[in-house]
Short mmCIF file of C-alpha atoms and ligand atoms in Angstrom, two decimals:
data_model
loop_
_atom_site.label_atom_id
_atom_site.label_comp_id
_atom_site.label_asym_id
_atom_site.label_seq_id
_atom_site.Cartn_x
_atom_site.Cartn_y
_atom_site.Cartn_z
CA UNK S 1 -11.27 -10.98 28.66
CA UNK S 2 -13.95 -12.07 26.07
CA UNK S 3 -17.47 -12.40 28.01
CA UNK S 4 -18.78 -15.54 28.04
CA UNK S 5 -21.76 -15.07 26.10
CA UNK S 6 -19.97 -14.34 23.42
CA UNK S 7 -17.43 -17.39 24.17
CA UNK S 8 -20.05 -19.26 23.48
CA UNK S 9 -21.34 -17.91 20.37
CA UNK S 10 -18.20 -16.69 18.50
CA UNK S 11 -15.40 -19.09 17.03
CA UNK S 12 -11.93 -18.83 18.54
CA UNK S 13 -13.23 -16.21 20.95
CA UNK S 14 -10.72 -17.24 23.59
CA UNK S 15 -8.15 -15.68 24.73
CA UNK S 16 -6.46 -17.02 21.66
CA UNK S 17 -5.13 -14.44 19.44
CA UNK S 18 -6.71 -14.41 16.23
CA UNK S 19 -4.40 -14.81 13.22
CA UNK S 20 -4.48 -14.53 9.64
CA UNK S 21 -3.89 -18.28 8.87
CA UNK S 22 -7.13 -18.62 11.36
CA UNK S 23 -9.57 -15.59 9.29
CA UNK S 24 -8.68 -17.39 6.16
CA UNK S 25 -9.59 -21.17 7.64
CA UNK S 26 -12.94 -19.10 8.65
CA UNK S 27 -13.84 -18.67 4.73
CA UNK S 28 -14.22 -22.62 4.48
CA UNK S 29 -15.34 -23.39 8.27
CA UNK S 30 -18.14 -25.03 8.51
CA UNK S 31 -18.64 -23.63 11.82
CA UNK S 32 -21.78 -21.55 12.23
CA UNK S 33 -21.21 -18.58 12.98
CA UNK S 34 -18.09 -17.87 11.03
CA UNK S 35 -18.55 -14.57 9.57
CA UNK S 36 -15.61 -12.27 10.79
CA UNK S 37 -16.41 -9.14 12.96
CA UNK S 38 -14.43 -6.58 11.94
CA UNK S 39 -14.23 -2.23 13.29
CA UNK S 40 -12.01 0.74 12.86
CA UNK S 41 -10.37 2.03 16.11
CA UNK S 42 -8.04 4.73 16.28
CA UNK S 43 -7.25 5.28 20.32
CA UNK S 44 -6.57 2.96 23.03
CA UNK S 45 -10.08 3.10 25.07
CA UNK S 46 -11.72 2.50 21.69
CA UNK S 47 -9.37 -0.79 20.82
CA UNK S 48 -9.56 -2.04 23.95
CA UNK S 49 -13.37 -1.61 24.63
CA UNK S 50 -13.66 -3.14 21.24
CA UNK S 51 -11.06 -6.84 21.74
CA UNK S 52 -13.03 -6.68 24.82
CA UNK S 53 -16.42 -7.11 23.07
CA UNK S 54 -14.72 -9.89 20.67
CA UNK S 55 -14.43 -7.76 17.78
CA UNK S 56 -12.70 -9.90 15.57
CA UNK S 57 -10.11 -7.55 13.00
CA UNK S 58 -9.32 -3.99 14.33
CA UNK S 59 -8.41 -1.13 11.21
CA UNK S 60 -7.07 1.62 12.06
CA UNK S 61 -8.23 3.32 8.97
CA UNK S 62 -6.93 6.23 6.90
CA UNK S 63 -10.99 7.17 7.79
CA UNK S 64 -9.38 8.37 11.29
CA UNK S 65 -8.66 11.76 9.05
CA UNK S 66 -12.03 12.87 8.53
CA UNK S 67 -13.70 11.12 11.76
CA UNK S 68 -10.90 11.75 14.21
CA UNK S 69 -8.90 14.68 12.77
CA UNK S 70 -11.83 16.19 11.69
CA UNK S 71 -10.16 16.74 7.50
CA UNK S 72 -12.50 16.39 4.67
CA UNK S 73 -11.37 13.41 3.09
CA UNK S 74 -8.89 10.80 3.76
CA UNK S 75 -6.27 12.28 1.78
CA UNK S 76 -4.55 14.57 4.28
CA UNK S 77 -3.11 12.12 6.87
CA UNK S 78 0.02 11.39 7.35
CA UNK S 79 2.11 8.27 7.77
CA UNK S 80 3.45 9.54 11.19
CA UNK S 81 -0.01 10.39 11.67
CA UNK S 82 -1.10 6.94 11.30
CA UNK S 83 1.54 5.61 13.40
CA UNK S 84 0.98 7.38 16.25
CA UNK S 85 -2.79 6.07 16.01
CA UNK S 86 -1.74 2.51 15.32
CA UNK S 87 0.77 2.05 18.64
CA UNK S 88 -2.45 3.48 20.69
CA UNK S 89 -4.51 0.76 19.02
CA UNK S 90 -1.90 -1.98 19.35
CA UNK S 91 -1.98 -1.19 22.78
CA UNK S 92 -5.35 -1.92 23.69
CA UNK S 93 -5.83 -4.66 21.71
CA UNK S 94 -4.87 -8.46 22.71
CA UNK S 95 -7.09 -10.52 20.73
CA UNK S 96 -8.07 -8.87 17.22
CA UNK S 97 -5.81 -9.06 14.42
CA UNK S 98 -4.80 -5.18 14.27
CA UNK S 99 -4.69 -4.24 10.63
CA UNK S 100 -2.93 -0.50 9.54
CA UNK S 101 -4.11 1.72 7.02
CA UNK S 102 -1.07 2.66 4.73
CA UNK S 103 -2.30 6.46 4.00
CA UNK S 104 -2.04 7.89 0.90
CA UNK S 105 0.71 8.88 -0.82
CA UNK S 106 2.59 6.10 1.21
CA UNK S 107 2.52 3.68 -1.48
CA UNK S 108 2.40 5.25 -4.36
CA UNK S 109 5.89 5.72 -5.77
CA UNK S 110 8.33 3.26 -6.17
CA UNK S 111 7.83 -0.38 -4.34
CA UNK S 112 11.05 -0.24 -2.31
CA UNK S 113 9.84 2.88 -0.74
CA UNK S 114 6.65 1.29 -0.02
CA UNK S 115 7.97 -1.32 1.27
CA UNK S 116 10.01 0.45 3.76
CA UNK S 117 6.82 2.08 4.69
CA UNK S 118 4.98 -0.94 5.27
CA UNK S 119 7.51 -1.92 7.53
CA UNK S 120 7.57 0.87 9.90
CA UNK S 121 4.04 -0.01 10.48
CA UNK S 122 4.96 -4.17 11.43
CA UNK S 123 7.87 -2.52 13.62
CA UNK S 124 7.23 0.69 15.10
CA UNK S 125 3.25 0.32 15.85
CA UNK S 126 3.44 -3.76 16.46
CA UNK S 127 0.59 -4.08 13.81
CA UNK S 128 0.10 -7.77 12.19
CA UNK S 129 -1.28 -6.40 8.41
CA UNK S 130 -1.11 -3.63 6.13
CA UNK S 131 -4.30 -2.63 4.05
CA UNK S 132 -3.72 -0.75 0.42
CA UNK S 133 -6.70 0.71 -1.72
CA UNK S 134 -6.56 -0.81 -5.03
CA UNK S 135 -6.86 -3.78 -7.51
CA UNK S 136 -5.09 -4.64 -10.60
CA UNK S 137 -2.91 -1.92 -10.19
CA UNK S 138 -1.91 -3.39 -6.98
CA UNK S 139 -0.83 -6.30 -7.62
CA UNK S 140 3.12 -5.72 -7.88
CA UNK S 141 2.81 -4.47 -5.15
CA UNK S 142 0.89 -6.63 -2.72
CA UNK S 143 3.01 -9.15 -3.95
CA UNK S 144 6.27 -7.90 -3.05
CA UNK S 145 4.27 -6.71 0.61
CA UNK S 146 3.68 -10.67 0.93
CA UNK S 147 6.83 -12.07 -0.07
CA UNK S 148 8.70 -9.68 2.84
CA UNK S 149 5.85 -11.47 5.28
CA UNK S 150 3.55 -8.60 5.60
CA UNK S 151 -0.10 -9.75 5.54
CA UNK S 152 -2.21 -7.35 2.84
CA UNK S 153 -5.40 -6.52 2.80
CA UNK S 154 -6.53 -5.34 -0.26
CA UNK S 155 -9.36 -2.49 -0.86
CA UNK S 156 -11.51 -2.47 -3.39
CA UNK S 157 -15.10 -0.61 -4.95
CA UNK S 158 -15.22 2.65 -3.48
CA UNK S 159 -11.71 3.12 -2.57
CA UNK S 160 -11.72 6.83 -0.84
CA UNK S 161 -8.01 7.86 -1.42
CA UNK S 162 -9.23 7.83 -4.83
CA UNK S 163 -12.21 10.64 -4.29
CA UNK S 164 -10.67 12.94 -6.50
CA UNK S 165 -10.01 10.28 -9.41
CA UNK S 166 -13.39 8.99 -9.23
CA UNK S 167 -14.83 12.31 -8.73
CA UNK S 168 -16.60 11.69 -5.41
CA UNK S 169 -17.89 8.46 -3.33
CA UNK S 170 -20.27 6.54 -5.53
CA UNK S 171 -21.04 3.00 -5.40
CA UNK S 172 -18.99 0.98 -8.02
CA UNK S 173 -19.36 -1.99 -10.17
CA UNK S 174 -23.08 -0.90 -11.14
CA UNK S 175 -22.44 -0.95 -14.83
CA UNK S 176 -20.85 -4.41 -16.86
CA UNK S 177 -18.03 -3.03 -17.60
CA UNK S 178 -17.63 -1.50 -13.82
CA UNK S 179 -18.56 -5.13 -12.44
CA UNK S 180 -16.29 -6.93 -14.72
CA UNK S 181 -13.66 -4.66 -13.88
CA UNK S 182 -13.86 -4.90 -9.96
CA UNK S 183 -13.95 -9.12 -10.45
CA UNK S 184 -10.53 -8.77 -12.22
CA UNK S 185 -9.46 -6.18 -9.22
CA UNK S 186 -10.66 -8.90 -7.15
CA UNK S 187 -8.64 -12.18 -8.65
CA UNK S 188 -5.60 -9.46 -8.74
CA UNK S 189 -6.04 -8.87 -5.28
CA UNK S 190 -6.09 -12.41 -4.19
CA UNK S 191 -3.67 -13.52 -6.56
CA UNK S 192 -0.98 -11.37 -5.42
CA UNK S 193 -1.15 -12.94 -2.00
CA UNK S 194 -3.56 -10.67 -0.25
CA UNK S 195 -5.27 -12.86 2.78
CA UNK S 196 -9.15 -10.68 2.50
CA UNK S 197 -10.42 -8.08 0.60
CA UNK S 198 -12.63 -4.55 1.61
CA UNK S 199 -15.47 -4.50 -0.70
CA UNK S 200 -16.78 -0.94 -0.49
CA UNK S 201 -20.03 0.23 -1.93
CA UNK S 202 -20.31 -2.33 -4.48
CA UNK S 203 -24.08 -3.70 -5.37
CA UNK S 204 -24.71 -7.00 -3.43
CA UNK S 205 -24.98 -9.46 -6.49
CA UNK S 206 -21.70 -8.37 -7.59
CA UNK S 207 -20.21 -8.74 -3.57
CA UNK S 208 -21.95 -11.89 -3.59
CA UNK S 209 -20.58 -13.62 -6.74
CA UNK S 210 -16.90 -12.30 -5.88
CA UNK S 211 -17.54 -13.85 -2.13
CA UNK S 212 -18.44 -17.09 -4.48
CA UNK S 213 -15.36 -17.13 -6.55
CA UNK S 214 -12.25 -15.74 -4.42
CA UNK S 215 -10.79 -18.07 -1.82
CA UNK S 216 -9.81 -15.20 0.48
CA UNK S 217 -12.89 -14.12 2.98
CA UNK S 218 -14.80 -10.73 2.07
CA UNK S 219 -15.03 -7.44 4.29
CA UNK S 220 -18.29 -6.11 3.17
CA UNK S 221 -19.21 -2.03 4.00
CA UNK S 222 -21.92 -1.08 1.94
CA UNK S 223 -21.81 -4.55 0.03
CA UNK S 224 -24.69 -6.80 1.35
CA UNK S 225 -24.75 -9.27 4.06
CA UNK S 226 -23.01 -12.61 1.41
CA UNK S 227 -19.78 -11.21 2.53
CA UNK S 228 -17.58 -13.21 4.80
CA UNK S 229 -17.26 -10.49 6.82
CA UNK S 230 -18.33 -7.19 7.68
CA UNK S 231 -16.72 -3.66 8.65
CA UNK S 232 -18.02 -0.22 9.71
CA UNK S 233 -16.11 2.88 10.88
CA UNK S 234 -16.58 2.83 14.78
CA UNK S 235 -17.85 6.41 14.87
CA UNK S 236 -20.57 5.50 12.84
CA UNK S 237 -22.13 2.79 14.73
CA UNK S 238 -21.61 4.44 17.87
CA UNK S 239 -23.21 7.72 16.35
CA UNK S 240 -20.50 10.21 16.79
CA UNK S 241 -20.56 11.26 13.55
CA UNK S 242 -21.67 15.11 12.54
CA UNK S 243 -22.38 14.60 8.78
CA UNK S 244 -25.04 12.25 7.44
CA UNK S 245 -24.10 8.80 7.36
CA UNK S 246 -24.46 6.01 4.47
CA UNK S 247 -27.20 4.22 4.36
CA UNK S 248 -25.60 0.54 5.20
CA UNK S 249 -23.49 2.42 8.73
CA UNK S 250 -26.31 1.14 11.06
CA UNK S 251 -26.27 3.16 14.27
CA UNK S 252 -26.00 1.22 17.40
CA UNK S 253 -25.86 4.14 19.90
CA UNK S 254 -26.43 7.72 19.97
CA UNK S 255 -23.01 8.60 21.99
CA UNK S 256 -22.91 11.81 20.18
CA UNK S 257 -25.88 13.10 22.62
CA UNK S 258 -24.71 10.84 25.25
CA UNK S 259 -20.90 13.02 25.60
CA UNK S 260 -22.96 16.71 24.66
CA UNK S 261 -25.93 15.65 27.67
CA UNK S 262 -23.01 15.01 30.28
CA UNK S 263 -20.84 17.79 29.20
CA UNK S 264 -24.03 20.26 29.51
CA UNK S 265 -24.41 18.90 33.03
CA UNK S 266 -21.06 19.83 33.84
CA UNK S 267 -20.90 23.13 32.08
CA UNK S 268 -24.38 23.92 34.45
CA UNK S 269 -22.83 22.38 37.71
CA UNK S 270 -19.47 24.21 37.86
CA UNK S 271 -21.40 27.66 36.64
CA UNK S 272 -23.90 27.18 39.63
CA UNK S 273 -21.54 25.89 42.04
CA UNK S 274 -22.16 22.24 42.76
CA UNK S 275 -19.27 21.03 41.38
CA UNK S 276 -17.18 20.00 42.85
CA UNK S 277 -19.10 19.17 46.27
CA UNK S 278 -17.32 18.68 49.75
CA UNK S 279 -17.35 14.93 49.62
CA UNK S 280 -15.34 15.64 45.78
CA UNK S 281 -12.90 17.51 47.64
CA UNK S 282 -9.30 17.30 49.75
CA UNK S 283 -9.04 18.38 52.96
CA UNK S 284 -6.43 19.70 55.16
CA UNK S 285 -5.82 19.52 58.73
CA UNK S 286 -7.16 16.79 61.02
CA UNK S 287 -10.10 15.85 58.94
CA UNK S 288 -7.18 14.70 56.15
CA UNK S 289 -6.84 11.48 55.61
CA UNK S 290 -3.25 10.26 55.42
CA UNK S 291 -3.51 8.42 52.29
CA UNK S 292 -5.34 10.49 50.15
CA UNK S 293 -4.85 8.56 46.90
CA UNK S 294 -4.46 10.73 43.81
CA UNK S 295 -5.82 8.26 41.10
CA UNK S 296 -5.58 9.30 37.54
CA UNK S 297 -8.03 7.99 35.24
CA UNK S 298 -5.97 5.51 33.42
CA UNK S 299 -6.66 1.81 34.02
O1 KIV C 1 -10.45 3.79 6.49
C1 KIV C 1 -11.36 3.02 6.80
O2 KIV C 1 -11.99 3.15 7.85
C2 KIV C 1 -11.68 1.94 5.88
C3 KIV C 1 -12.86 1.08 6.17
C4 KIV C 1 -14.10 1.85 6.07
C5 KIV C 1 -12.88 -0.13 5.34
O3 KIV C 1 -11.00 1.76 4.92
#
């Protein structure tokens, strides 16, 4: 259920699903605001807490590799991987358009393969889109995704499966020839039938102007606030994050020190012996209560 405050403040924050025909009305709505809310999840508490909160587009991003499975780079993770992350996510999720990473290596060969790839995610994890890193060299591809009725959306900028091709995570497009080359990555994009784009670490004139001239909304992450849209990696806002963060992942909570604080207090309760306390414990005999109930902590 979507709280009310935000009802009132947040387009189509029903209990209506959001679509893709809907995120792509949003680019020309006159409706104020309009600007679409989007997160990465990668569990069920996580995708549920965040639909709840009227998060708009859920990712589960490849990013789940270094923030979740604790890897290096997004490079390692598997597509098996990313299905098992994506059912958990579908399954919290009621509202928000769920959106799958395809990981690397997953689309990379030959189109059929990729297709069939794509596929698994629509059918085995329930998701609604696909998201590939990539422009021009994309586009066969995101058109053949689109024609077999998956929704794409396409990556561009800083595209991380490409770390060891670009030779580390740099903003992009600062140069002409860098800028001119991410607005023809960007008409590719949308003219192969992708319905939004990732913008990644790409200076926010250049984010701007592409928000200007491409009919498909904008996810901005480290691109300025003229995109249609904006996404950060969950862990980051919520601060449960180990390595310095970029400079546009604002931190909205310090849950990092809120999970170490309560797990201290544990640690120090069981060692001294308050935990667990009568009152946490069963009894047997005629102080028993019949119905003891034995809830697990699932909802
Ligand atoms: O993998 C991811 O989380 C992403 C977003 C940061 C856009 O691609």
């Amino acid at each position: 259920m979507v709280p009310e405050a935000i009802m009132s403040v947040v387009p189509h924050a029903g209990n209506g699903k959001i679509t893709v025909p809907e995120l792509l009305q949003r680019k020309t709505s006159s409706l104020n605001p309009n600007k679409i809310v989007c997160l990465t999840a990668y569990d069920y508490p996580t995708a549920r807490l965040l639909d709840e909160a009227g998060v708009d587009v859920i990712l589960v991003g490849d990013s789940l590799a270094m923030v979740v499975l604790g890897y290096d780079s997004t490079l390692p993770v598997t597509l098996d991987e990313m299905l098992h992350h994506a059912r958990a996510v579908r399954r919290g999720t009621k509202r928000a358009l769920v959106v799958a990473d395809m990981p690397f290596g997953s689309y990379h060969s030959d189109t059929a393969e990729s297709l069939r790839n794509a596929v698994r995610f629509v059918k085995e994890a329930g998701v609604e889109a696909v998201k590939v890193e990539g422009g021009e060299r994309r586009l066969e591809l995101i058109a053949r995704l689109t024609e077999a009725e998956i929704p794409v959306m396409g990556h561009i900028g800083l595209t991380p499966q490409s770390v060891n091709a670009l030779g580390g995570y740099r903003v992009q497009g600062k140069t002409t020839d860098g800028a001119e080359q991410l607005l023809r990555d960007a008409r590719a994009v949308e003219a192969a039938g992708a319905f939004a784009v990732v913008l990644e670490a790409v200076p926010r004139e250049l984010a701007a102007q592409i928000t200007r001239e491409l009919r498909i909304p904008t996810i901005g992450i480290g691109a300025g606030p003229d995109c249609d849209g904006q996404i950060l990696v969950v862990h980051d806002l919520l601060g449960l994050t180990f390595d310095q963060t970029p400079k546009f992942a604002r931190k909205y909570a310090n849950v990092g020190e809120a999970i170490s604080n309560a797990v201290r207090g544990y640690c120090e309760d069981v060692r001294n012996g308050s935990f667990p306390s009568d009152s946490e414990s069963y009894h047997s005999g005629s102080s028993a209560k019949k119905d003891d109930p034995v809830k697990i902590s699932i909802c």
